[in-house]
PDB file of C-alpha atoms in Angstrom:
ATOM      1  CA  UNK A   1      -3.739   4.830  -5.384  1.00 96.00           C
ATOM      2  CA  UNK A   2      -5.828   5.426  -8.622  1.00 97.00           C
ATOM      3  CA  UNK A   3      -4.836   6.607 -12.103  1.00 97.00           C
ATOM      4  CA  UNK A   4      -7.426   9.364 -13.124  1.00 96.00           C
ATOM      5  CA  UNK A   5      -7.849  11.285 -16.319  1.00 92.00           C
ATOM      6  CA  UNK A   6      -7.331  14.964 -15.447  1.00 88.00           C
ATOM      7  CA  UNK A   7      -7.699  17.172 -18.680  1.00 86.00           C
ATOM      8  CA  UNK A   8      -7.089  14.745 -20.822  1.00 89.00           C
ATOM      9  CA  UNK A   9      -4.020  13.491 -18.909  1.00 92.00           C
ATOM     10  CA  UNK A  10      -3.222  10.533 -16.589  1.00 94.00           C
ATOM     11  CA  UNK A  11      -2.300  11.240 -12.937  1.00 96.00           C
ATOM     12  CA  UNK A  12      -1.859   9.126 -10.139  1.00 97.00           C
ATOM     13  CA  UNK A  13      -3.812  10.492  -6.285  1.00 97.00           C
ATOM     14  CA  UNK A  14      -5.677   8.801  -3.556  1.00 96.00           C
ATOM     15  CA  UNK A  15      -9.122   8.432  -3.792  1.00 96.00           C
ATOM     16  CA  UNK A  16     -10.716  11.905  -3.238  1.00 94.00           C
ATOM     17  CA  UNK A  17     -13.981  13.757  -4.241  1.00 92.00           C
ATOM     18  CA  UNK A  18     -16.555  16.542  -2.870  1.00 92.00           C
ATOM     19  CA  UNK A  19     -19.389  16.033  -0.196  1.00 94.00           C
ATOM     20  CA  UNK A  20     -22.850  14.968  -1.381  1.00 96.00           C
ATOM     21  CA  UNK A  21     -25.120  17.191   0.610  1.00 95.00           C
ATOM     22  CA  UNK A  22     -25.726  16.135   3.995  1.00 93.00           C
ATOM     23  CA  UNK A  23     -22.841  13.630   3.698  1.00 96.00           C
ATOM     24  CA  UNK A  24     -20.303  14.037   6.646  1.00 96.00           C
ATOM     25  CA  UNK A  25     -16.797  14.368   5.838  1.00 96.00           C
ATOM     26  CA  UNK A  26     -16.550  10.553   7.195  1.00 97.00           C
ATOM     27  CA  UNK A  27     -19.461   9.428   5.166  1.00 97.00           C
ATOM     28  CA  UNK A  28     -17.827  10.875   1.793  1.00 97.00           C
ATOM     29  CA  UNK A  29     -14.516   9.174   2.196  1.00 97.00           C
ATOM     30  CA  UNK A  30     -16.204   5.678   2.660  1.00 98.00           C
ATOM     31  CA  UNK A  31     -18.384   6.375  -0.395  1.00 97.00           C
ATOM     32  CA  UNK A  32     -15.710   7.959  -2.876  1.00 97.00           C
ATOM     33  CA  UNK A  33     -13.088   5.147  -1.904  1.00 97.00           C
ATOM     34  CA  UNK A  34     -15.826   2.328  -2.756  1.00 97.00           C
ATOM     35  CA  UNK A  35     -16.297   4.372  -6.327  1.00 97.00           C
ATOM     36  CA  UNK A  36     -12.950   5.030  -6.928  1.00 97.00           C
ATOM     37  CA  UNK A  37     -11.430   1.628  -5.926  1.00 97.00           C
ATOM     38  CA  UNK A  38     -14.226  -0.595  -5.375  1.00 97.00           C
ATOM     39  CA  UNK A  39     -12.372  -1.127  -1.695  1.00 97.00           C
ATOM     40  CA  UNK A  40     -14.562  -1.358   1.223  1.00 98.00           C
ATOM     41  CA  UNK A  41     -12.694   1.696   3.736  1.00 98.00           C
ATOM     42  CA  UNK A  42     -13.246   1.761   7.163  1.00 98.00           C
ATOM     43  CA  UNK A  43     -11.214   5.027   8.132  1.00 98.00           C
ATOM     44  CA  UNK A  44      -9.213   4.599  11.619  1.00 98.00           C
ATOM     45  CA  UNK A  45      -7.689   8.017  12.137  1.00 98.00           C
ATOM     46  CA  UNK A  46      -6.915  11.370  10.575  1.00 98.00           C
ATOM     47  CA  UNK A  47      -3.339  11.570   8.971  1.00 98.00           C
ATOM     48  CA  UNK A  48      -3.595  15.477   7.791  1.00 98.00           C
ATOM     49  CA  UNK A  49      -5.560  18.005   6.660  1.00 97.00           C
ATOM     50  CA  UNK A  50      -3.256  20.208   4.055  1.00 97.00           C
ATOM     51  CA  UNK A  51      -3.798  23.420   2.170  1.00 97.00           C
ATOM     52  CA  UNK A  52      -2.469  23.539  -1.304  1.00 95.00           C
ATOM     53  CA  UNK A  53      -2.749  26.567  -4.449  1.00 96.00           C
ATOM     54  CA  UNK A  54      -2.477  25.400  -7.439  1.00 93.00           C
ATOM     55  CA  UNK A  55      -0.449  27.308  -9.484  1.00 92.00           C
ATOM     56  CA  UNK A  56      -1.563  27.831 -12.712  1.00 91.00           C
ATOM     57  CA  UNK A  57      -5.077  27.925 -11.648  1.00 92.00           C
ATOM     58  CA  UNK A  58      -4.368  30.142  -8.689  1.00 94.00           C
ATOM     59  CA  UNK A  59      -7.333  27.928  -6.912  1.00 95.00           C
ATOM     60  CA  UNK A  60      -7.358  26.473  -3.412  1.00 96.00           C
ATOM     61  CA  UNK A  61      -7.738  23.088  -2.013  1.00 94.00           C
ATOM     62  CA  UNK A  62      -7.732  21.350   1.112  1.00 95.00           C
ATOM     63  CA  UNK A  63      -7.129  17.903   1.378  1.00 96.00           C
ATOM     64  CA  UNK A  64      -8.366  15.389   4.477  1.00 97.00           C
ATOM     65  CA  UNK A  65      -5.794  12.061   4.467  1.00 98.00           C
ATOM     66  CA  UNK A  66      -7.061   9.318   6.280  1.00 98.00           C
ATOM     67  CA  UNK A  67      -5.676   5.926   7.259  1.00 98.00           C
ATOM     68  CA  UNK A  68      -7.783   2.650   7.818  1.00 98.00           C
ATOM     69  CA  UNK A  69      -8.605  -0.911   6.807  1.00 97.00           C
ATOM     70  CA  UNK A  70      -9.681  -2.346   3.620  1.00 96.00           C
ATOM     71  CA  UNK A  71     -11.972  -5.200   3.871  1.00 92.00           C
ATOM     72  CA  UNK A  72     -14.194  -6.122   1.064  1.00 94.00           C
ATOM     73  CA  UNK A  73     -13.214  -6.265  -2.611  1.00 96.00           C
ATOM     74  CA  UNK A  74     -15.728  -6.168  -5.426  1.00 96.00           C
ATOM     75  CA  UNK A  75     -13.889  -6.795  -8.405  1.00 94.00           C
ATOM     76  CA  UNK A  76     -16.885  -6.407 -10.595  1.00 95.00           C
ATOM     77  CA  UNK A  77     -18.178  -2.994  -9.827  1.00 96.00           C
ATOM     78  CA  UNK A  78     -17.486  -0.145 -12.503  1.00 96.00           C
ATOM     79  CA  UNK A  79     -15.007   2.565 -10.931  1.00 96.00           C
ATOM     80  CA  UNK A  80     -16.220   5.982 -11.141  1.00 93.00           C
ATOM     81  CA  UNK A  81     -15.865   7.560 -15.090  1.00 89.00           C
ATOM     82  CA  UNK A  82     -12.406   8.958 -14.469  1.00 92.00           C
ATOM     83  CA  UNK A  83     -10.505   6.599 -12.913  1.00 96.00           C
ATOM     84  CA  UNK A  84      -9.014   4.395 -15.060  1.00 95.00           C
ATOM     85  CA  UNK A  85      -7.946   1.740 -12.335  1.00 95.00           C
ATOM     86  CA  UNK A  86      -7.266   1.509  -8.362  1.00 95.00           C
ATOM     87  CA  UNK A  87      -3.328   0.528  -7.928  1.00 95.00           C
ATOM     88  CA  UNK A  88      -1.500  -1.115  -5.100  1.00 95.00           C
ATOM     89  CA  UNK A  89       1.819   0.776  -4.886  1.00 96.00           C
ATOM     90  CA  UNK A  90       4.696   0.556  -2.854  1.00 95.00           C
ATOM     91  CA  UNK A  91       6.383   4.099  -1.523  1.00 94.00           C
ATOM     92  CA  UNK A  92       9.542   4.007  -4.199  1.00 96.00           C
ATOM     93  CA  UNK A  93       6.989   3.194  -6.769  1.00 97.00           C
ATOM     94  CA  UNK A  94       4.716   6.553  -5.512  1.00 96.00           C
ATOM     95  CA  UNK A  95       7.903   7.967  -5.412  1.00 96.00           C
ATOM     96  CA  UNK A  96       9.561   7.135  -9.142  1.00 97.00           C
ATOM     97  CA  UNK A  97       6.186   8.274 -10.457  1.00 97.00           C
ATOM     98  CA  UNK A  98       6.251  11.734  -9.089  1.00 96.00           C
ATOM     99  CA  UNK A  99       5.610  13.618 -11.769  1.00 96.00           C
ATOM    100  CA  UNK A 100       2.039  12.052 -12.688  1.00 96.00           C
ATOM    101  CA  UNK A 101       0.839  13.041  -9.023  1.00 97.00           C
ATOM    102  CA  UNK A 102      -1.966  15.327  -9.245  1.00 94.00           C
ATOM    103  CA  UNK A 103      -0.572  17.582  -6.605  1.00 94.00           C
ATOM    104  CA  UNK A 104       2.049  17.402  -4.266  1.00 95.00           C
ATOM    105  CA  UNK A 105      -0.182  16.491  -1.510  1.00 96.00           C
ATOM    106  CA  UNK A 106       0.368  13.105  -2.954  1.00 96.00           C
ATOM    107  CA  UNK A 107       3.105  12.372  -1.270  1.00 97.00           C
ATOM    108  CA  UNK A 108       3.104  14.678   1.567  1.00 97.00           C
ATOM    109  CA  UNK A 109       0.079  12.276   2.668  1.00 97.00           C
ATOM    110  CA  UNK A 110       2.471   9.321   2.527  1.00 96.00           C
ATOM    111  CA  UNK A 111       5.363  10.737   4.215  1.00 96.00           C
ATOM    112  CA  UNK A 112       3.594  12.140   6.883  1.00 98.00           C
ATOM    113  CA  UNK A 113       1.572   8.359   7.405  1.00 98.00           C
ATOM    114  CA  UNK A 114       4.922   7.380   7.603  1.00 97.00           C
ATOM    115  CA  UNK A 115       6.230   9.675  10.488  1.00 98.00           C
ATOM    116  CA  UNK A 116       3.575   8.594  12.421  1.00 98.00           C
ATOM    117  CA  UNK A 117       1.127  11.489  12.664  1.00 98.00           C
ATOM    118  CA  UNK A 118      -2.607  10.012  13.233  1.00 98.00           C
ATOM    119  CA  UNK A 119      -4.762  12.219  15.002  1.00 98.00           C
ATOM    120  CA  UNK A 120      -8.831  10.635  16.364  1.00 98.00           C
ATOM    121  CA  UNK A 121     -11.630  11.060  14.100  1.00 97.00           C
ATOM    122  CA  UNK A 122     -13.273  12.737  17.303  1.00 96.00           C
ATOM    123  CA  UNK A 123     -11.869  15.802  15.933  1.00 95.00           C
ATOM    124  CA  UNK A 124     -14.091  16.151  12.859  1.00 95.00           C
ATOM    125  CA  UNK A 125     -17.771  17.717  14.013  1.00 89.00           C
ATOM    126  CA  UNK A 126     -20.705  17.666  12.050  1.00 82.00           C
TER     127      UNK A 126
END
């Protein structure tokens, strides 16, 4: 998990960002969890891909969870401007702390790692 600053206001997500051009989607999640968390990620399989509107903003996202390994730790490397730290969390932790997710998607990514659902990284095309 990380704790961001959103507008001023600390919430808790996964790490999670935008494509650099000519990144693949596989490419992008390496790269934003090594700025976010300073983690080395290798991603292992899809969990979901999920469609939320925010409702005061009445704008769309979509949302890629992925599952993997962390390897490498480099505790001296600045996290990206927002986030104010990378957490280790346990699910009634994520859970008690509901209300500083950034969406709901929070959660629906853990519950649904939890059920099981993984689907092959085959599936994503460039």
């Amino acid at each position: 998990m990380v704790e961001e600053e959103i507008n001023g206001k600390m919430t808790l997500n996964q790490p999670a960002g935008h494509l650099e051009p000519d990144e693949s989607l596989i490419e992008a999640v390496i790269r934003e969890t090594d700025e976010e968390t300073a983690w080395q990620f290798e991603p292992e399989a899809l969990v979901g891909i999920y469609r939320w509107v925010h409702p005061l903003k009445n704008e769309t996202y979509i949302r890629y969870c992925f599952c993997g390994q962390v390897a490498q730790h480099n505790p001296e490397q600045e996290l990206d401007g927002d986030i104010h730290r990378a957490l280790w969390m346990t699910l009634e932790q994520i859970e008690a702390r509901q209300a500083e997710h950034r969406s709901p998607l929070v959660l629906q990514c853990f519950q649904d790692y939890l059920a099981g659902h993984r689907y092959s990284l085959d599936l994503l095309r460039n």
